[in-house]
Each structure stands twice: as C-alpha cells, then as structure tokens.
PDB file of C-alpha atoms in Angstrom:
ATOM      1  CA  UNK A   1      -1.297  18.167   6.467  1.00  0.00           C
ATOM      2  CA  UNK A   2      -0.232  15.357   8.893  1.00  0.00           C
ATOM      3  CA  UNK A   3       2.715  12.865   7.576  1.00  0.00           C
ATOM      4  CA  UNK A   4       0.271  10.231   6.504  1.00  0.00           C
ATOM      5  CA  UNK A   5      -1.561  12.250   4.173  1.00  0.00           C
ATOM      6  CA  UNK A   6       1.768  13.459   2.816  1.00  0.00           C
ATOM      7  CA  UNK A   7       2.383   9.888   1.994  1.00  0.00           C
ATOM      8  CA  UNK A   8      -1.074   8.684   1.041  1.00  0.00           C
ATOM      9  CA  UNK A   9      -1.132  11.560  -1.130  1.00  0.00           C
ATOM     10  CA  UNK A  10       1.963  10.661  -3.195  1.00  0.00           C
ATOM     11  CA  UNK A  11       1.074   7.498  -2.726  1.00  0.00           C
ATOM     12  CA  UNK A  12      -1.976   7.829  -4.484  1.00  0.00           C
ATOM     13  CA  UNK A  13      -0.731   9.773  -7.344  1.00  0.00           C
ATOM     14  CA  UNK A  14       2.033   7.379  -8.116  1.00  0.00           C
ATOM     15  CA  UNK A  15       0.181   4.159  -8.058  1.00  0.00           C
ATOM     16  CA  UNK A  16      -2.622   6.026 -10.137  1.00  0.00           C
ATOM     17  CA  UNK A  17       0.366   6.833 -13.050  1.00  0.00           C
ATOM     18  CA  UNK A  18       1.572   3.536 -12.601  1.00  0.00           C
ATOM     19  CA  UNK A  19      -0.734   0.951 -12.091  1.00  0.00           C
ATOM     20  CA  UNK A  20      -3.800   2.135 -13.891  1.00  0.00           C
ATOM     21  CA  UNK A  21      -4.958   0.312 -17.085  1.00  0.00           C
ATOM     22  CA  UNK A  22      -2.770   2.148 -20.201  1.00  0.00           C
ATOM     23  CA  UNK A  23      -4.831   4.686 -22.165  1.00  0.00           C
ATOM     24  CA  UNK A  24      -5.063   5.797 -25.854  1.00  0.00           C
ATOM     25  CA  UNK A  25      -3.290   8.642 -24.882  1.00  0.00           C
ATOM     26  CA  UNK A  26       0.473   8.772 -24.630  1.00  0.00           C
ATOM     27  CA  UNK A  27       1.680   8.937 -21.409  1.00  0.00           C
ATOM     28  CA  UNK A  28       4.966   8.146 -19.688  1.00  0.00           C
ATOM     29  CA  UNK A  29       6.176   4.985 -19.259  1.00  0.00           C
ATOM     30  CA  UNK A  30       5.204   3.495 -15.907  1.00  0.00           C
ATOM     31  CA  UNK A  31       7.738   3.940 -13.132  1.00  0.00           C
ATOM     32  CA  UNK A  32       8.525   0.318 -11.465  1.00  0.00           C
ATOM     33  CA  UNK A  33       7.163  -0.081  -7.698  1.00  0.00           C
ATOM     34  CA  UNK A  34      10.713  -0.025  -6.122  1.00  0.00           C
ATOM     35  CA  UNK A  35      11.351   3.418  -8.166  1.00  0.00           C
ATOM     36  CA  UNK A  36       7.665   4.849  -7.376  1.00  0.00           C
ATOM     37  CA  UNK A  37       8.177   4.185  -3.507  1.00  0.00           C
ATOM     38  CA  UNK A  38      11.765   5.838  -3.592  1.00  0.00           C
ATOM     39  CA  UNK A  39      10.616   8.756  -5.430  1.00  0.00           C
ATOM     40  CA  UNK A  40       7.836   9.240  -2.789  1.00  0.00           C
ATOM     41  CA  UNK A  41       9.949   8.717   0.246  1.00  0.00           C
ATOM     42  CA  UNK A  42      12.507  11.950  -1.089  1.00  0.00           C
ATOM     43  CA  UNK A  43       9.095  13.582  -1.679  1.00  0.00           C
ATOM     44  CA  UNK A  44       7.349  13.309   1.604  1.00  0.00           C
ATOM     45  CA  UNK A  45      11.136  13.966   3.385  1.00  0.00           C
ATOM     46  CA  UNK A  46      11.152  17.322   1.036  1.00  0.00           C
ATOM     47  CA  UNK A  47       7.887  18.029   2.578  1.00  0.00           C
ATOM     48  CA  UNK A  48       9.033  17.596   5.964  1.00  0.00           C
ATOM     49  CA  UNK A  49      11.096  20.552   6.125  1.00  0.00           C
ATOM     50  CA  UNK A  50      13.155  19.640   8.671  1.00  0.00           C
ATOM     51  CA  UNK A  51      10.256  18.323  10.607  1.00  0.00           C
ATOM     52  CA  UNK A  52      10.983  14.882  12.415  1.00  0.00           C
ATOM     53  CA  UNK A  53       8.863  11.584  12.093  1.00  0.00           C
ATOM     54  CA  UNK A  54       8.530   8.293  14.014  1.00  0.00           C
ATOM     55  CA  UNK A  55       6.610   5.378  13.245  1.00  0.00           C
ATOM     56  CA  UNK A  56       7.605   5.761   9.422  1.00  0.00           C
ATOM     57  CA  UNK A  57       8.497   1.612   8.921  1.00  0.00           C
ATOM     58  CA  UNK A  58       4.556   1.146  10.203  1.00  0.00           C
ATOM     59  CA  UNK A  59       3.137   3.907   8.729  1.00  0.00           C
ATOM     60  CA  UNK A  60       4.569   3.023   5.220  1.00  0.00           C
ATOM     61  CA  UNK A  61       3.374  -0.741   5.622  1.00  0.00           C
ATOM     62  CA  UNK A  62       0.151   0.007   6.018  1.00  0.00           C
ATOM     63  CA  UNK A  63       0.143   2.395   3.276  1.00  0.00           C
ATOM     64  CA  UNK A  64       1.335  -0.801   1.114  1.00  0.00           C
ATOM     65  CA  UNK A  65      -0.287  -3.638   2.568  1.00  0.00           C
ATOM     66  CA  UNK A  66      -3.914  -2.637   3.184  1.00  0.00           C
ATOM     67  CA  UNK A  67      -4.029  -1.962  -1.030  1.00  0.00           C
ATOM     68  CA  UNK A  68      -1.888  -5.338  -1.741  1.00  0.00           C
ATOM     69  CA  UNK A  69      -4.513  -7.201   0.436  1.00  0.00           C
ATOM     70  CA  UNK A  70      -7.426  -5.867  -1.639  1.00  0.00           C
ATOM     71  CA  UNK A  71      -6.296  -6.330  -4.782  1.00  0.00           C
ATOM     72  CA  UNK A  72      -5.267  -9.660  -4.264  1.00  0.00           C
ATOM     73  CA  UNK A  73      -8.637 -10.442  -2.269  1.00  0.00           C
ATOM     74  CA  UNK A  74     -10.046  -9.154  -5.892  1.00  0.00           C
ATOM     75  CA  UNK A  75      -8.033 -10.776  -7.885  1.00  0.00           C
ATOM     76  CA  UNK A  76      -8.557 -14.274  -6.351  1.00  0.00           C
ATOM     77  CA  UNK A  77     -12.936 -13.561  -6.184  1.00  0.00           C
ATOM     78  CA  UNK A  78     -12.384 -13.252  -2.188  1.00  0.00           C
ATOM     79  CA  UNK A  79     -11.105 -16.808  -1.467  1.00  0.00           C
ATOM     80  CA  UNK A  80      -8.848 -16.160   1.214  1.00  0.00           C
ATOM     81  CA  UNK A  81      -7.032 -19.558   0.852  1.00  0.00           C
ATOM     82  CA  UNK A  82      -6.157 -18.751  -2.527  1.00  0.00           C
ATOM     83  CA  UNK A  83      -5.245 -15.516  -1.585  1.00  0.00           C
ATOM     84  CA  UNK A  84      -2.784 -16.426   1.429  1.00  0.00           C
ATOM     85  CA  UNK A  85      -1.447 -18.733  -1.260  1.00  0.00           C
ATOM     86  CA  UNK A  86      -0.480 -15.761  -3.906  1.00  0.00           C
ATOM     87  CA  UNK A  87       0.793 -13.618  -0.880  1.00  0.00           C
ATOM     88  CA  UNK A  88       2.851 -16.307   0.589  1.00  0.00           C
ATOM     89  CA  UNK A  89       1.189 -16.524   4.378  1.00  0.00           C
ATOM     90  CA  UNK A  90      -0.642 -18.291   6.349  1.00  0.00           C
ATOM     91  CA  UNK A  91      -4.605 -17.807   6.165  1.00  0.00           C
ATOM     92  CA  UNK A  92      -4.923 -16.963   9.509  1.00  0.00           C
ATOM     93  CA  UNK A  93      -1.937 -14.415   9.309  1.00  0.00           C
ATOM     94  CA  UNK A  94      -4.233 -12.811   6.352  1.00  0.00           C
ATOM     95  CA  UNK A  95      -7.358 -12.759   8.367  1.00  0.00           C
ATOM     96  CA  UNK A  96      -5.639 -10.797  10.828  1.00  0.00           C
ATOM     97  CA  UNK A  97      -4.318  -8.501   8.330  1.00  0.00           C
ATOM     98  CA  UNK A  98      -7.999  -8.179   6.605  1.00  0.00           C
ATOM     99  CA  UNK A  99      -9.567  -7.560   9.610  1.00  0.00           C
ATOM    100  CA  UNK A 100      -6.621  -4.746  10.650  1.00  0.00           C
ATOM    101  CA  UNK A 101      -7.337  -2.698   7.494  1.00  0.00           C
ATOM    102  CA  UNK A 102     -10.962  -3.308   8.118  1.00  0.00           C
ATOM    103  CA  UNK A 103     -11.214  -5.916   4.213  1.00  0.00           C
ATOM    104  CA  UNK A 104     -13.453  -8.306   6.450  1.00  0.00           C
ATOM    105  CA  UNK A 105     -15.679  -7.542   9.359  1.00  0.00           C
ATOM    106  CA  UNK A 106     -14.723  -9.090  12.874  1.00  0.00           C
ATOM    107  CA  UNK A 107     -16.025 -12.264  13.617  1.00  0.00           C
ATOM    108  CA  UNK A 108     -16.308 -11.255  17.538  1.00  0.00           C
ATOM    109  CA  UNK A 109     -20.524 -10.305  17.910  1.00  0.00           C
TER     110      UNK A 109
END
C-alpha cells in the first residue's frame, strides 16, 4: 500500500463518519475537521513503521483540496464565480485548481 492510499484511505473513512448526512441510527458524534485530519496523520505515521515520506505538505493538499473544490463547485450549481467567491480566490486561481484535479476539462484542443 503506497503512502497515498494510506491517507486516502483514512481519509475516506473519516470524512464518510463525519460529513455524511446523520442517520436514524445512533452513531457517534461527528469528529470536527481539525480533529479528523490529526487523528489521520498519527494513523498513517503508525502505518509507516518507521518508513520515511517526502512530499507529505503536497500530498495532503491534494487529498483536501480536490474534494473542497467539488463540493463547493456542487454546492454553488457549477458557477465558478460564485464558487471562487465562497473559497476566497481568484477565478482564475480556481480554474487552475479544477483543471489540476481534473473538475473541468482543459480548454487547450
């Protein structure tokens, strides 16, 4: 298992406790984002065993930012100068981030 599916992994099970719609069911209070991302970082470090990383500031960012940029792409019907807006950048900062994590196709033919 390579370090970014360690961390997509826990990723993945933390934001799906956490940010999923509440059930019927009783379940555990949701963990804030700050404590979710904390917890995961002593996780995947666990899993390292010792094992060393690089590229960890990057490889946690995109882990981050590619699901922030969707939701809020959803959450604002597409419109990416509403979305820029609710993020806080400029729109052609956010079509260069879209177009990173693949949310928008290239305009280049």
């Amino acid at each position: 298992m390579t370090e970014r599916d360690l961390l997509s992994s826990e990723r993945s099970s933390r934001l799906s406790g956490t940010l999923a719609a509440p059930s019927a069911s009783a379940q555990p209070q949701p963990q804030p984002l700050r404590e979710a991302v904390e917890t995961a970082m002593r996780r995947y470090f666990e899993h390292l065993d010792g094992s060393q990383t690089s590229d960890l500031y990057a490889m946690v960012m995109a882990e981050v930012e590619a699901p922030l940029l969707a939701c809020v792409m959803e959450h604002t019907d597409g419109n990416q100068t509403r979305a820029a807006d609710v993020l806080g950048l400029n729109r052609g900062t956010l079509r260069k981030k879209l177009k990173q994590y693949g949310l928008i196709e290239s305009d280049a033919p």
